[in-house]
Coordinates of C-alpha atoms in Angstrom, one line a residue:
X1 CA 65.8 92.3 46.7
X2 CA 63.9 90.4 43.7
X3 CA 66.2 88.4 42.4
X4 CA 67.0 84.8 44.6
X5 CA 68.9 82.2 42.4
X6 CA 67.9 78.9 44.0
X7 CA 69.3 75.6 43.6
X8 CA 66.4 72.8 43.5
X9 CA 67.3 68.9 43.8
X10 CA 66.7 67.6 40.2
X11 CA 66.7 64.2 40.4
X12 CA 68.2 60.9 42.3
X13 CA 71.9 60.1 41.4
X14 CA 72.9 57.0 40.0
X15 CA 76.0 56.4 41.6
X16 CA 78.4 59.6 42.3
X17 CA 76.2 62.9 42.3
X18 CA 77.0 65.4 39.5
X19 CA 76.7 69.1 39.3
X20 CA 73.8 67.9 37.1
X21 CA 71.7 66.6 40.5
X22 CA 70.5 69.6 41.1
X23 CA 69.0 72.8 39.1
X24 CA 69.4 76.8 39.2
X25 CA 66.8 78.6 39.0
X26 CA 65.3 82.2 40.0
X27 CA 62.8 82.1 43.0
X28 CA 61.2 84.7 44.8
X29 CA 62.5 86.0 48.0
X30 CA 60.4 84.0 50.8
X31 CA 57.7 85.5 52.4
X32 CA 58.3 86.2 56.2
X33 CA 55.6 84.0 58.5
X34 CA 55.0 83.6 62.2
X35 CA 57.8 81.3 63.7
X36 CA 60.3 82.2 61.1
X37 CA 63.3 83.9 60.0
X38 CA 64.0 85.9 56.3
X39 CA 67.9 85.7 56.0
X40 CA 70.8 86.7 54.0
X41 CA 72.8 83.9 53.8
X42 CA 76.5 84.2 54.1
X43 CA 78.2 80.7 54.3
X44 CA 76.7 77.6 53.5
X45 CA 77.8 74.6 54.9
X46 CA 78.6 71.1 52.5
X47 CA 78.6 68.4 54.7
X48 CA 78.9 64.1 53.8
X49 CA 75.4 63.5 55.7
X50 CA 73.8 65.4 53.0
X51 CA 74.4 62.7 50.5
X52 CA 71.4 60.6 52.4
X53 CA 69.3 63.5 51.6
X54 CA 69.2 63.1 48.0
X55 CA 68.7 59.1 48.4
X56 CA 65.6 57.3 48.1
X57 CA 67.1 54.9 50.6
X58 CA 66.2 54.7 54.5
X59 CA 68.6 57.4 56.6
X60 CA 68.0 58.9 59.6
X61 CA 68.0 62.5 57.8
X62 CA 64.9 64.0 56.5
X63 CA 65.3 63.0 52.9
X64 CA 64.5 65.3 49.4
X65 CA 61.9 64.8 46.8
X66 CA 63.1 66.2 43.1
X67 CA 61.8 69.6 42.7
X68 CA 62.3 70.4 46.8
X69 CA 64.5 73.3 47.7
X70 CA 67.8 71.6 48.2
X71 CA 68.7 72.7 52.3
X72 CA 71.9 72.3 54.2
X73 CA 73.6 73.8 57.5
X74 CA 74.3 78.0 57.0
X75 CA 75.1 80.8 58.4
X76 CA 73.5 84.8 57.8
X77 CA 72.1 88.1 58.9
X78 CA 68.4 88.1 59.5
X79 CA 66.5 90.6 57.2
X80 CA 63.1 89.8 59.0
X81 CA 61.7 88.2 62.1
X82 CA 58.6 86.2 62.8
X83 CA 59.8 85.7 66.4
X84 CA 60.0 87.7 69.5
X85 CA 63.8 85.9 70.3
X86 CA 65.6 87.5 66.7
X87 CA 65.7 90.9 65.6
X88 CA 66.9 92.0 62.2
X89 CA 70.9 92.4 61.6
X90 CA 71.0 89.3 64.1
X91 CA 73.5 87.1 62.7
X92 CA 72.4 83.2 62.7
X93 CA 73.1 79.5 62.5
X94 CA 70.9 76.5 61.1
X95 CA 70.8 73.5 59.4
X96 CA 67.9 74.4 57.4
X97 CA 69.0 76.9 55.0
X98 CA 68.5 76.9 51.9
X99 CA 70.5 77.0 48.9
X100 CA 69.6 80.4 47.9
X101 CA 70.6 84.1 48.7
X102 CA 67.8 85.0 50.2
X103 CA 66.4 81.6 52.8
X104 CA 63.8 81.1 55.2
X105 CA 64.5 78.9 58.2
X106 CA 62.2 77.8 61.1
X107 CA 63.3 80.4 64.1
X108 CA 63.4 77.5 66.5
X109 CA 65.9 75.7 64.2
X110 CA 68.0 78.9 64.5
X111 CA 70.8 79.9 67.2
X112 CA 72.6 83.2 67.4
X113 CA 76.5 83.3 66.3
X114 CA 78.9 84.9 68.0
X115 CA 82.1 86.5 66.1
X116 CA 83.6 88.4 68.9
X117 CA 85.9 85.4 69.4
X118 CA 86.1 83.5 66.4
X119 CA 85.2 84.0 63.1
X120 CA 81.6 83.2 62.0
X121 CA 81.9 80.7 60.1
X122 CA 83.9 78.1 62.8
X123 CA 80.0 77.8 63.8
X124 CA 79.9 75.3 60.8
X125 CA 83.1 74.2 61.9
X126 CA 85.4 73.7 65.0
X127 CA 82.6 75.2 67.0
X128 CA 79.7 73.5 65.2
X129 CA 78.9 70.0 63.7
X130 CA 82.1 69.1 63.1
X131 CA 83.7 70.0 65.3
X132 CA 81.3 68.7 68.2
X133 CA 81.0 65.4 66.5
X134 CA 84.7 65.2 66.8
X135 CA 84.6 65.8 70.2
X136 CA 82.1 63.1 71.0
X137 CA 82.8 60.5 69.2
X138 CA 86.2 60.4 70.0
X139 CA 85.8 61.2 74.2
X140 CA 82.6 60.0 74.7
X141 CA 81.8 57.2 72.7
X142 CA 85.4 56.0 71.5
X143 CA 86.8 56.7 75.5
X144 CA 90.2 56.1 74.8
X145 CA 92.9 55.7 77.4
X146 CA 95.8 57.7 77.8
X147 CA 98.7 56.2 75.4
X148 CA 96.1 54.2 73.2
X149 CA 96.3 54.6 69.4
X150 CA 93.3 56.2 68.0
X151 CA 93.1 55.2 63.6
X152 CA 91.1 58.1 62.0
X153 CA 90.1 57.9 58.7
X154 CA 89.1 61.5 56.5
X155 CA 91.8 62.5 58.5
X156 CA 92.4 66.2 57.2
X157 CA 88.4 66.6 56.5
X158 CA 86.5 68.6 59.1
X159 CA 86.0 65.6 61.8
X160 CA 89.3 64.2 61.3
X161 CA 91.4 67.1 61.7
X162 CA 89.8 68.1 64.7
X163 CA 89.4 64.8 66.1
X164 CA 93.1 64.3 65.8
X165 CA 94.0 67.1 67.8
X166 CA 91.8 66.7 70.3
X167 CA 93.6 63.2 70.9
X168 CA 97.1 64.9 70.6
X169 CA 95.7 66.9 73.4
X170 CA 94.5 64.3 75.9
X171 CA 97.6 62.5 75.5
X172 CA 96.4 59.8 73.1
X173 CA 98.1 58.3 69.9
X174 CA 96.5 59.7 66.8
X175 CA 97.1 58.0 63.2
X176 CA 95.6 59.7 60.2
X177 CA 94.1 57.6 57.0
X178 CA 94.1 60.5 54.4
X179 CA 94.1 60.6 50.2
X180 CA 97.0 63.0 49.6
X181 CA 100.8 63.4 50.8
X182 CA 100.2 66.8 51.0
X183 CA 97.1 65.8 53.3
X184 CA 98.7 63.7 55.8
X185 CA 101.3 66.6 55.9
X186 CA 99.2 68.9 57.5
X187 CA 98.0 66.1 59.6
X188 CA 101.4 65.4 61.1
X189 CA 101.7 69.1 61.3
X190 CA 98.3 69.1 63.8
X191 CA 99.8 66.0 65.8
X192 CA 99.3 63.2 64.3
X193 CA 101.9 60.9 65.1
X194 CA 101.7 58.6 61.7
X195 CA 99.8 58.6 58.6
X196 CA 98.4 55.9 55.3
X197 CA 97.8 57.2 52.1
X198 CA 94.8 55.7 51.3
X199 CA 94.8 56.1 47.6
X200 CA 98.2 55.0 46.9
X201 CA 98.3 52.0 48.8
X202 CA 99.0 48.8 47.5
X203 CA 98.0 46.8 51.0
X204 CA 96.2 48.7 53.0
X205 CA 95.8 46.4 56.3
X206 CA 99.8 45.8 56.0
X207 CA 100.3 49.9 56.2
X208 CA 97.9 50.5 59.1
X209 CA 100.0 47.6 60.9
X210 CA 103.2 49.3 60.5
X211 CA 101.8 53.1 61.2
X212 CA 100.0 51.4 64.8
X213 CA 102.4 49.0 65.7
X214 CA 100.9 48.7 68.7
X215 CA 97.4 47.8 67.0
X216 CA 94.3 50.2 66.8
X217 CA 92.6 50.3 70.1
X218 CA 89.9 53.1 68.7
X219 CA 88.8 53.6 64.9
X220 CA 86.8 57.1 64.3
X221 CA 85.3 55.5 61.0
X222 CA 84.7 58.6 59.1
X223 CA 84.6 57.1 55.8
X224 CA 83.3 53.0 55.7
X225 CA 84.9 51.4 53.0
X226 CA 88.1 49.8 52.8
X227 CA 89.4 52.0 55.5
X228 CA 86.9 49.8 58.0
X229 CA 88.7 47.0 56.7
X230 CA 92.3 47.5 57.0
X231 CA 91.6 48.9 61.0
X232 CA 89.3 45.9 61.9
X233 CA 92.4 43.6 60.9
X234 CA 94.6 45.4 63.1
X235 CA 92.2 46.1 66.0
X236 CA 93.2 45.1 68.9
X237 CA 91.5 42.8 71.8
X238 CA 88.7 45.4 73.7
X239 CA 88.7 47.8 70.7
X240 CA 86.4 50.2 69.9
X241 CA 84.9 51.5 66.4
X242 CA 83.1 54.5 65.8
X243 CA 80.9 54.7 62.8
X244 CA 80.8 58.3 61.8
X245 CA 80.5 58.5 58.0
X246 CA 80.3 56.3 55.4
X247 CA 81.5 58.7 52.4
X248 CA 83.6 56.2 50.6
X249 CA 80.0 54.7 49.6
X250 CA 78.9 58.1 48.0
X251 CA 78.9 56.5 44.4
X252 CA 76.9 53.1 45.3
X253 CA 74.6 54.7 48.2
X254 CA 71.3 52.3 47.1
X255 CA 73.5 49.2 47.2
X256 CA 74.2 46.8 49.8
X257 CA 77.8 47.6 51.2
X258 CA 79.4 44.0 50.1
X259 CA 82.8 43.5 51.4
X260 CA 84.8 41.1 54.4
X261 CA 82.6 40.2 57.3
X262 CA 84.1 40.6 60.6
X263 CA 81.7 39.0 63.2
X264 CA 84.7 36.5 64.3
X265 CA 87.2 39.4 64.5
X266 CA 84.6 40.8 66.7
X267 CA 83.9 38.3 68.7
X268 CA 87.8 37.4 69.3
X269 CA 88.8 40.7 70.3
X270 CA 85.5 41.5 71.9
X271 CA 85.5 44.6 70.1
X272 CA 82.5 47.1 70.2
X273 CA 81.4 48.5 67.1
X274 CA 78.6 51.8 68.1
X275 CA 76.6 54.0 65.4
X276 CA 77.6 57.8 66.4
X277 CA 74.8 60.7 65.8
X278 CA 75.7 63.8 67.2
X279 CA 72.1 64.5 68.1
X280 CA 72.3 62.2 70.9
X281 CA 74.9 64.5 72.6
X282 CA 72.9 67.6 72.3
X283 CA 72.7 68.4 76.1
X284 CA 76.2 68.8 76.6
X285 CA 76.8 70.7 73.6
X286 CA 77.5 73.9 75.8
X287 CA 80.2 72.3 77.3
X288 CA 81.8 70.8 74.4
X289 CA 82.2 74.1 72.5
X290 CA 83.6 75.8 75.6
X291 CA 86.1 73.5 75.8
X292 CA 86.8 73.7 71.8
X293 CA 86.6 77.5 71.9
X294 CA 89.5 77.5 75.0
X295 CA 91.7 75.1 72.8
X296 CA 91.7 77.3 69.9
X297 CA 92.3 80.5 71.9
X298 CA 95.4 78.9 73.6
X299 CA 96.8 78.0 70.0
X300 CA 96.2 73.9 70.8
X301 CA 93.3 73.5 67.9
X302 CA 94.0 74.6 64.5
X303 CA 91.6 74.1 61.4
X304 CA 92.0 74.3 57.8
X305 CA 88.9 75.9 55.5
X306 CA 88.5 75.0 51.5
X307 CA 86.2 78.2 50.4
X308 CA 83.9 78.1 47.3
X309 CA 82.9 81.4 46.3
X310 CA 79.5 82.6 44.9
X311 CA 75.6 80.5 44.5
X312 CA 76.7 78.9 41.6
X313 CA 80.0 76.8 43.0
X314 CA 77.2 75.3 45.8
X315 CA 77.0 71.4 44.0
X316 CA 80.6 71.4 42.7
X317 CA 81.4 72.4 46.4
X318 CA 79.7 69.4 47.5
X319 CA 80.6 67.0 44.9
X320 CA 84.2 67.1 45.2
X321 CA 83.7 67.1 48.9
X322 CA 82.3 63.2 48.3
X323 CA 85.0 62.8 45.8
X324 CA 87.4 63.6 48.8
X325 CA 88.6 67.1 46.8
X326 CA 88.5 68.8 49.4
X327 CA 91.2 69.8 52.0
X328 CA 89.5 71.1 55.1
X329 CA 86.3 72.0 55.9
X330 CA 83.8 72.6 52.9
X331 CA 82.5 75.6 52.6
X332 CA 80.9 78.3 50.4
X333 CA 80.9 82.0 50.9
X334 CA 78.2 84.2 49.4
X335 CA 78.1 87.4 51.7

């Protein structure tokens, strides 16, 4: 294989990223080096955290410079191995896949993908970062009690659709925030009791109050922005807010997030607001994956994928996800 179409990061976006933030060029198939794997890419994952990587602002994920190879999560087949832990033909997943047809990843970042009990791409969805985020953000950071109301923004997305179902399985009261009526219908099919359409609401806080007549005990905040403000207005005493993502700020990532200040509400309600990063729970991944897989095999856990095809579609898949136009976990299929 001599052709290797590759997306390079072109320039920091001003406002919402567009497809012009990247440039597609032919690149060399990467050479094998000690401690690396050369992999034929089958699936690429595009996720909200990647917005931070294409910003000069300080972020928890390593940033990119213009001209760098764009990277993210992916699954592929090992073509050549510079590690004793992997062999050609192995199916692997890593967060270091380049946006290219053949990529080189650090062997230490890779894990084998078992597609005998679930489709391979589940490792990028409910058995991967989104599912694990939903599991730990809800159960370990939010810590709802039986019967408590759990409000979840971006409820039909990769994390939200799993978090709502875990809440249902565990006997909590899940309520959805999503951007279309079709997405809210999907959330209800998953077990969400009620929902609010954030694009059509005329009074966000009042609509959340109607959907959560007993108030909000736990808010899984996947978006920031107006959804956060509406949740804070309805937060119960000793409520918990888990800040998972800030995708509502994708068009103004480099500017201060200006809005209502909730310090007095936080004080009066004795609320806990806590940031969430999945890496903090790495020691417990295996246990969580086993439970997620068990729920899926029992028919208790469903997932919806939004799949684009081909290397040319990768930037558009990413930007449409940032705009909230995806329906379910956004993936790109190359295999």
